[in-house]
PDB file of C-alpha atoms and ligand atoms in Angstrom:
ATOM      1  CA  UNK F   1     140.688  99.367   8.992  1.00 34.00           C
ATOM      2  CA  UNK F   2     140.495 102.908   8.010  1.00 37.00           C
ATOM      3  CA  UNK F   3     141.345 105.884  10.251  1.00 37.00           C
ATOM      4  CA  UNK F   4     137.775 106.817   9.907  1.00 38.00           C
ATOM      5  CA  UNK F   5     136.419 103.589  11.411  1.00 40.00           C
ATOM      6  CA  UNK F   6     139.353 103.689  14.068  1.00 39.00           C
ATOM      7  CA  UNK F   7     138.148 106.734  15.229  1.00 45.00           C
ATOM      8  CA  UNK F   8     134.211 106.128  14.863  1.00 43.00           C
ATOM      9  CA  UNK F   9     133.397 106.599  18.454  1.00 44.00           C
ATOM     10  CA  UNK F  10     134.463 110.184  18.275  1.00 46.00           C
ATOM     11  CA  UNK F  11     131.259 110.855  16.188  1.00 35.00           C
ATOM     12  CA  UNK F  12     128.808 109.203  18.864  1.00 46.00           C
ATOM     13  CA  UNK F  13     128.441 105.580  18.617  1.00 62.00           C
ATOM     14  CA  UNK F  14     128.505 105.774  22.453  1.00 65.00           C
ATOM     15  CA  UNK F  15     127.174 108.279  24.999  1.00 65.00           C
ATOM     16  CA  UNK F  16     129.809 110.201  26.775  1.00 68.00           C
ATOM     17  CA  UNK F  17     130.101 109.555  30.080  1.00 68.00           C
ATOM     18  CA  UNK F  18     131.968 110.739  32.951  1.00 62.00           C
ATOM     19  CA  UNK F  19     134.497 108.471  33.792  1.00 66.00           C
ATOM     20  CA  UNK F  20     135.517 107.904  37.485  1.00 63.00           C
ATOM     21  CA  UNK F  21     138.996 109.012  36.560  1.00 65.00           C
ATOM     22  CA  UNK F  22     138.124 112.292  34.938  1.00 61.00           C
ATOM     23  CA  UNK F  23     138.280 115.710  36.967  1.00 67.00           C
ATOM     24  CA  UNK F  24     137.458 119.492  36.320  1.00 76.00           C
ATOM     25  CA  UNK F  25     138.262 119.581  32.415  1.00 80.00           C
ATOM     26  CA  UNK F  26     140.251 123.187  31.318  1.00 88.00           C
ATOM     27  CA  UNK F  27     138.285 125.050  29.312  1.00 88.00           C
ATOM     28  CA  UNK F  28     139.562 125.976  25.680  1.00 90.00           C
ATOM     29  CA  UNK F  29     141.349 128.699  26.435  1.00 93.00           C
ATOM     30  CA  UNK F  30     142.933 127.592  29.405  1.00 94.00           C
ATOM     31  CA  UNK F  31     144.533 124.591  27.490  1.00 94.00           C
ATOM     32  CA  UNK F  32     145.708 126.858  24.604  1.00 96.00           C
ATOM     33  CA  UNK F  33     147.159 128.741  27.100  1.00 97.00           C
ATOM     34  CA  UNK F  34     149.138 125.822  28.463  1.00 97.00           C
ATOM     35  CA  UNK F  35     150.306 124.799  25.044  1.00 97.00           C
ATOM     36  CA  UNK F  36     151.510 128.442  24.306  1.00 97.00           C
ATOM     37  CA  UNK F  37     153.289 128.322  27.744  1.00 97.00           C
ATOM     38  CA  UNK F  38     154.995 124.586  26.163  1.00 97.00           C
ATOM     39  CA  UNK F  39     155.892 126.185  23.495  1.00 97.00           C
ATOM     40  CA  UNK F  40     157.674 129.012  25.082  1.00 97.00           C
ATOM     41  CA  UNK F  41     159.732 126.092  27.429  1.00 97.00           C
ATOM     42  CA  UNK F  42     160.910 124.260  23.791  1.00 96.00           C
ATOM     43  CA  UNK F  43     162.649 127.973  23.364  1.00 97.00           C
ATOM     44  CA  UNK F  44     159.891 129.251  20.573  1.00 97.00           C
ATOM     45  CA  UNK F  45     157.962 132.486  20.314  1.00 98.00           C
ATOM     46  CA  UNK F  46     154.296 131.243  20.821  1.00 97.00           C
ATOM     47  CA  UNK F  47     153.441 134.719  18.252  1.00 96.00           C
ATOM     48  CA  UNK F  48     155.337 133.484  15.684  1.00 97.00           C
ATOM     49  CA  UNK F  49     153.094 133.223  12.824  1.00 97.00           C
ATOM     50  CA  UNK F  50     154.022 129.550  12.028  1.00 97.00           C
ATOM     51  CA  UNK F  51     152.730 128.365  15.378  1.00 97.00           C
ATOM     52  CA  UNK F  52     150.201 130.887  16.405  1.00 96.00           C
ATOM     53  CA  UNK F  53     147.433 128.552  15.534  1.00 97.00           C
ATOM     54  CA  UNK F  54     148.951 125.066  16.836  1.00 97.00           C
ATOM     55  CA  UNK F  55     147.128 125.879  20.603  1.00 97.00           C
ATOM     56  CA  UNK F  56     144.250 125.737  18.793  1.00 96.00           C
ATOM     57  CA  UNK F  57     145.264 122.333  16.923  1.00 96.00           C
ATOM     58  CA  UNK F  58     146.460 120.888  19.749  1.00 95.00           C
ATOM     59  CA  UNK F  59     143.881 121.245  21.892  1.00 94.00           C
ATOM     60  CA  UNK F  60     141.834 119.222  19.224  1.00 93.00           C
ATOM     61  CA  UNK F  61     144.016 116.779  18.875  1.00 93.00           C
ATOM     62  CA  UNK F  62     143.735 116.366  22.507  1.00 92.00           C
ATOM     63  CA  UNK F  63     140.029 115.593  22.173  1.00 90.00           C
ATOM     64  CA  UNK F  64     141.194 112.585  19.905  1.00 91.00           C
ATOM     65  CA  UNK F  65     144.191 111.288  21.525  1.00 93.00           C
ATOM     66  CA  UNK F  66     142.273 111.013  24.907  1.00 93.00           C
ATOM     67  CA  UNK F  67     138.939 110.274  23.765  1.00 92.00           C
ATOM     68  CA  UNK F  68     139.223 106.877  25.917  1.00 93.00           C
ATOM     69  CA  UNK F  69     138.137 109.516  29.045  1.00 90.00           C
ATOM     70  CA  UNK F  70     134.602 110.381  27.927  1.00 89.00           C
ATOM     71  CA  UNK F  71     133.298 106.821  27.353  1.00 90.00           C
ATOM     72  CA  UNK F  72     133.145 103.479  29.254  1.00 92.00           C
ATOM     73  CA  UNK F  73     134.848 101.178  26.732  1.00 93.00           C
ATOM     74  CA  UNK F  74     132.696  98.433  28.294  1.00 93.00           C
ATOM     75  CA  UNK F  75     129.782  99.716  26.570  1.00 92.00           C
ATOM     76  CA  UNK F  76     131.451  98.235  23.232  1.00 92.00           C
ATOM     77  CA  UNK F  77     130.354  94.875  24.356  1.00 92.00           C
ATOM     78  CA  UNK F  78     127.357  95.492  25.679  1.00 89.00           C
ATOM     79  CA  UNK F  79     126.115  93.368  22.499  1.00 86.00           C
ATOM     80  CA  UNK F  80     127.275  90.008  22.467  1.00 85.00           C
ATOM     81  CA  UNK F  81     125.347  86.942  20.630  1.00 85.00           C
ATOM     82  CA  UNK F  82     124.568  83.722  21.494  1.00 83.00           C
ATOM     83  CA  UNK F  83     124.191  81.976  17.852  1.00 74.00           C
ATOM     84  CA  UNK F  84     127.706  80.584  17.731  1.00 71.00           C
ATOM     85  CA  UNK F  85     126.427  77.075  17.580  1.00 73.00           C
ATOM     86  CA  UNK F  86     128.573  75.843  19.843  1.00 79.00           C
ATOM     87  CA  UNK F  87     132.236  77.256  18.338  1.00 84.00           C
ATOM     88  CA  UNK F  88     134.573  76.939  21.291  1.00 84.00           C
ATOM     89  CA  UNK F  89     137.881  77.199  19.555  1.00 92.00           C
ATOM     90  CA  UNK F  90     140.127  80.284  19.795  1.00 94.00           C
ATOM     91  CA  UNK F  91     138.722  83.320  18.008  1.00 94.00           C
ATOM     92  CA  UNK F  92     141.504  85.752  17.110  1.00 96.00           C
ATOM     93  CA  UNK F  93     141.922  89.378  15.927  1.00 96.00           C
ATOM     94  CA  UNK F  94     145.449  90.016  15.299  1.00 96.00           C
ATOM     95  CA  UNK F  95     147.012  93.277  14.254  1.00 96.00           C
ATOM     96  CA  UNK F  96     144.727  95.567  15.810  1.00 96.00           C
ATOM     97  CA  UNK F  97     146.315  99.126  15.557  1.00 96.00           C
ATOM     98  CA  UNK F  98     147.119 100.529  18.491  1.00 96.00           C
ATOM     99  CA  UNK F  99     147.764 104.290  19.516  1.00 96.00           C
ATOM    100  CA  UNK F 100     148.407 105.162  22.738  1.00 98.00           C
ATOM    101  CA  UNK F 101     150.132 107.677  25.098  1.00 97.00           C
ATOM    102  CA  UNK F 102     152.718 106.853  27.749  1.00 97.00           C
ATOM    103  CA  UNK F 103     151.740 108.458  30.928  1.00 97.00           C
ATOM    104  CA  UNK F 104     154.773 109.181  32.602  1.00 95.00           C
ATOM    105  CA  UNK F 105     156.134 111.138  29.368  1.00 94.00           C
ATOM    106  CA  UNK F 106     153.044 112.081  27.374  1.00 95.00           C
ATOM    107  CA  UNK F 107     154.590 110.216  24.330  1.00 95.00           C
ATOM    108  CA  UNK F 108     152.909 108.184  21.938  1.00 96.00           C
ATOM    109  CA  UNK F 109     152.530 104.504  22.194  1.00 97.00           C
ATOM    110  CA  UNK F 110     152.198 102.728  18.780  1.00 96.00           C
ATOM    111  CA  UNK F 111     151.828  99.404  17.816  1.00 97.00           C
ATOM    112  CA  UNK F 112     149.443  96.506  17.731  1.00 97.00           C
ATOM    113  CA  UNK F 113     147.259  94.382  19.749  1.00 98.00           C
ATOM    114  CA  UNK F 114     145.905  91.204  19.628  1.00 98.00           C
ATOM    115  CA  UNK F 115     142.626  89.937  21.022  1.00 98.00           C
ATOM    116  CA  UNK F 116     141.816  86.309  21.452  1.00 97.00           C
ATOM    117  CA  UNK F 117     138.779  84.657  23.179  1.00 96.00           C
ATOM    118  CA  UNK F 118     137.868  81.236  23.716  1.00 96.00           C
ATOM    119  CA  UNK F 119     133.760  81.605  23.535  1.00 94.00           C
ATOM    120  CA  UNK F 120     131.260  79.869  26.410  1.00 92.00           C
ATOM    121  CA  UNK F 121     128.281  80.659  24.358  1.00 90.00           C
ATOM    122  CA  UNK F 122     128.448  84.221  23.703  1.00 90.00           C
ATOM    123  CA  UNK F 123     130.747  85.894  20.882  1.00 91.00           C
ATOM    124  CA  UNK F 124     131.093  89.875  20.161  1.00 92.00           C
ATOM    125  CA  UNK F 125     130.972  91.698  16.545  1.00 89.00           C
ATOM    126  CA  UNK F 126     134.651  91.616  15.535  1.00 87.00           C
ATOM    127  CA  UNK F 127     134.798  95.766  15.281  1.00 90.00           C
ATOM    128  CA  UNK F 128     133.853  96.093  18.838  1.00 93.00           C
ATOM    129  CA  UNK F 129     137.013  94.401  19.974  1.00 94.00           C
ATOM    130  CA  UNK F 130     138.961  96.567  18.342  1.00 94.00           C
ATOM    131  CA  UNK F 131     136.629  99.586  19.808  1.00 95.00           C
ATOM    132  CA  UNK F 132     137.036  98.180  23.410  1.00 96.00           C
ATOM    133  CA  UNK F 133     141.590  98.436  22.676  1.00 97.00           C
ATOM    134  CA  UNK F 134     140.936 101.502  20.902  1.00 96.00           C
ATOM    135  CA  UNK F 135     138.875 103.009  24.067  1.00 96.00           C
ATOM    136  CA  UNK F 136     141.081 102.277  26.802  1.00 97.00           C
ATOM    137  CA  UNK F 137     144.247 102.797  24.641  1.00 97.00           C
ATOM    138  CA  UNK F 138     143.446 106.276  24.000  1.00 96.00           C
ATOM    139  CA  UNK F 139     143.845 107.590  27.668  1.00 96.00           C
ATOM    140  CA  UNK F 140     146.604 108.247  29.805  1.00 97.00           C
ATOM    141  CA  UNK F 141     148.880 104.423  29.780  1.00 97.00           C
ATOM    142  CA  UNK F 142     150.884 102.115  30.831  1.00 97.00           C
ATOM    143  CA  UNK F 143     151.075  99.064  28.418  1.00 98.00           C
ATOM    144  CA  UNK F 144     150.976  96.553  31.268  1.00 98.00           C
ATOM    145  CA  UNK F 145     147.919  97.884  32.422  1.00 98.00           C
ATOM    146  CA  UNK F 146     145.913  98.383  28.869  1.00 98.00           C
ATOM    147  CA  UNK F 147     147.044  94.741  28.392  1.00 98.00           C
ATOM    148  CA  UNK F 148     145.123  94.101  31.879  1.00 98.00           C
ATOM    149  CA  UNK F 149     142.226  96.480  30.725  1.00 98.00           C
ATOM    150  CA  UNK F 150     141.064  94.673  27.703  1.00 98.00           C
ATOM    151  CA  UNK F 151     141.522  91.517  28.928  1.00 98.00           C
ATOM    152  CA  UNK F 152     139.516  91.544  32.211  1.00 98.00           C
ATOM    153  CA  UNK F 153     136.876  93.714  30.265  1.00 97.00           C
ATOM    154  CA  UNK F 154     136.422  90.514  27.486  1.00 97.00           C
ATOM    155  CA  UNK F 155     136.343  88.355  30.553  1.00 97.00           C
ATOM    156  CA  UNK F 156     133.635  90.129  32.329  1.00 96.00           C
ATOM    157  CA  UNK F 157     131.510  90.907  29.059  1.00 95.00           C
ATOM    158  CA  UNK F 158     131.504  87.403  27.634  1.00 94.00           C
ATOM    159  CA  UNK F 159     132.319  84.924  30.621  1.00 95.00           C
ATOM    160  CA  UNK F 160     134.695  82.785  28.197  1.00 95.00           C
ATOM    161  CA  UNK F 161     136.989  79.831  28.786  1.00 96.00           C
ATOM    162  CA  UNK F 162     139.496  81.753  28.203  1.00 97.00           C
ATOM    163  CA  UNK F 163     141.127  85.356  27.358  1.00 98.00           C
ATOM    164  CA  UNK F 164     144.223  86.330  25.886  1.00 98.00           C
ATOM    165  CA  UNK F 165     145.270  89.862  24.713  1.00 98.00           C
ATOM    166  CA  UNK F 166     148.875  90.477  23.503  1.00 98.00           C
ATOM    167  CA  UNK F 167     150.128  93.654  23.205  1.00 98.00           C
ATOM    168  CA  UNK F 168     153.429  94.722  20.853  1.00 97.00           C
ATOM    169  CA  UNK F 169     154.436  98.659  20.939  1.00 97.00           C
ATOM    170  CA  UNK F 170     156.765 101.155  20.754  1.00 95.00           C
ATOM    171  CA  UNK F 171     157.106 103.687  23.167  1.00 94.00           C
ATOM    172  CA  UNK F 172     158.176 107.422  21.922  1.00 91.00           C
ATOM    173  CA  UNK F 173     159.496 108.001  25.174  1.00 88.00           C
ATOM    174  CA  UNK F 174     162.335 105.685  24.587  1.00 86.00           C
ATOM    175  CA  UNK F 175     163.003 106.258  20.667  1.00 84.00           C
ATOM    176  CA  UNK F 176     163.434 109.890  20.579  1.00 83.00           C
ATOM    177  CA  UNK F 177     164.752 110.304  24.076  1.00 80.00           C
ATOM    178  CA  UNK F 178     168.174 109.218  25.449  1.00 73.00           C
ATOM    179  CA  UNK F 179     169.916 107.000  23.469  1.00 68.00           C
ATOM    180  CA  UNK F 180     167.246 106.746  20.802  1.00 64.00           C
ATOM    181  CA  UNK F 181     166.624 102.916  20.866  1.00 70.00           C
ATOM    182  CA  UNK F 182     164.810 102.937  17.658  1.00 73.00           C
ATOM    183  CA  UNK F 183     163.079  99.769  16.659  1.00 74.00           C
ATOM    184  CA  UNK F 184     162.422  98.318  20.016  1.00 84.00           C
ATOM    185  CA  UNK F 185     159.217  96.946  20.789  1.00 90.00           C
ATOM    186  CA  UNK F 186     157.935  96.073  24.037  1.00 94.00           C
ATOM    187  CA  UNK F 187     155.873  92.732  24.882  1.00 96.00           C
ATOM    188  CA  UNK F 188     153.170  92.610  26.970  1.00 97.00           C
ATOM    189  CA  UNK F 189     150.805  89.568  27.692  1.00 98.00           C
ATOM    190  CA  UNK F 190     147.749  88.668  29.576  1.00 98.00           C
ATOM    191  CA  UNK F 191     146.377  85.252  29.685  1.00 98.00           C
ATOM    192  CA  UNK F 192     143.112  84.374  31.752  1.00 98.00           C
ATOM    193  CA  UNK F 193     141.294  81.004  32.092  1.00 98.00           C
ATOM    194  CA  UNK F 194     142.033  78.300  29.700  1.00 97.00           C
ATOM    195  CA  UNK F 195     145.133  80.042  28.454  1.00 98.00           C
ATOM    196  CA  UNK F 196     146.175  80.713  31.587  1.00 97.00           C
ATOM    197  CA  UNK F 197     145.879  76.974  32.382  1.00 97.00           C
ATOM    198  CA  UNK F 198     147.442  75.447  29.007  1.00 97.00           C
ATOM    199  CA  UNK F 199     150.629  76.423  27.709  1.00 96.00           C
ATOM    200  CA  UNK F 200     149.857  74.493  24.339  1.00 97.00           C
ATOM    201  CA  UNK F 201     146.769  77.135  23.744  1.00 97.00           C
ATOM    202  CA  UNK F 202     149.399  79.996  24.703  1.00 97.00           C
ATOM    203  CA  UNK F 203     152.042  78.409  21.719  1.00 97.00           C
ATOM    204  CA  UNK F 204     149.301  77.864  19.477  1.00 96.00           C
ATOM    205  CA  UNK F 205     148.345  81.341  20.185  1.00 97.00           C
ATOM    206  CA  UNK F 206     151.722  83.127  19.934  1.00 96.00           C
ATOM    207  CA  UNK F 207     152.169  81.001  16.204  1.00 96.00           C
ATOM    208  CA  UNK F 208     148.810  82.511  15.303  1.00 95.00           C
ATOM    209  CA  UNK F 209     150.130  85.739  16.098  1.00 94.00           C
ATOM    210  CA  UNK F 210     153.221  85.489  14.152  1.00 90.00           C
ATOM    211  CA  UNK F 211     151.359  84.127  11.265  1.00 75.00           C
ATOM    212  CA  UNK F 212     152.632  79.979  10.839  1.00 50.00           C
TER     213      UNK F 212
HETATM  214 ZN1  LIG U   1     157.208 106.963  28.862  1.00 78.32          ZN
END
């Protein structure tokens, strides 16, 4: 997957909406003034030439990192078809990229999901599950509950046997902070329905995951 395609509902695939979560949004000047002020706390001269545009940036990079706010990720699976002639094993995407941001630091989360579904009839285009991670990844997170998220979405949207969405990251807050634990990557699982029932569809699942 290209960077382009991971970032395809900036360009209007969906409507924007106004989420429940979202309040008065700063205006563009009001959030470059906040970054100048940020810059000024890491001990810089906001005027210096080098960084006298990086408001500017940042505010736009903003727009991207937190896209997740201005669309229901739901609406990703608002499409689902019923031609799967009857397929009821485990259907897998593994390695979906994931970017996130912590909200109790503001750091990135990076790393990789993976989306599993048993189907009950209905099945979803393969790009929209890694839409509906991507849209409720890029907001404010905690892993535990983006894990929740996606899952509970799937469930609702396709009425499966079963869900399972496994999330892998690593959280910037503790790699460049503190005792810089490089390298270590937090686990986070949710298992609904059948998976939550069978812990041979959970192994089979996790061995999937890990490639065997
Ligand atoms: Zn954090």
């Amino acid at each position: 997957m290209n960077l382009t395609e991971f970032n395809a509902f900036e360009i209007g695939e969906l409507d924007e909406v106004e989420t429940e979560l979202a309040p008065r949004r700063p205006g563009r000047a009001e959030i470059e003034q906040a970054v100048r002020t940020l810059i000024a706390a890491a001990g810089d001269d906001p005027t210096r030439e080098g960084v006298r545009d990086t408001p500017g940036r940042v505010a736009k990079a903003y727009r991207e990192w937190f896209a997740g706010y201005r669309i229901d990720p739901k609406a990703f699976l608002s499409r689902v078809f019923e031609e799967a002639e009857g397929y009821e094993e485990t259907v897998l995407l593994r390695d979906i990229p994931l970017v996130s941001t912590c909200e109790h630091h503001m750091a990135p989360i990076t790393g990789k999901a993976h989306v599993a579904y048993r189907p009950n009839g209905k099945v979803v285009g393969i790009p929209k599950l890694s839409r509906l991670v991507d849209g409720y990844a890029r907001r404010l997170q905690l892993q535990e509950r983006l894990t929740n998220q996606i899952a509970h979405a799937l469930d609702e949207a396709l009425q499966p046997q079963g869900v399972a969405v496994v999330i892998e990251a690593t959280h910037g807050c503790m790699s460049t902070r503190g005792v810089n634990q490089h390298g270590i990557a937090m686990v986070t699982k949710c298992w609904l329905g059948d998976f939550k029932r069978d812990d041979r569809l959970r192994r089979e699942l996790m061995e999937s995951i890990r490639g065997c």
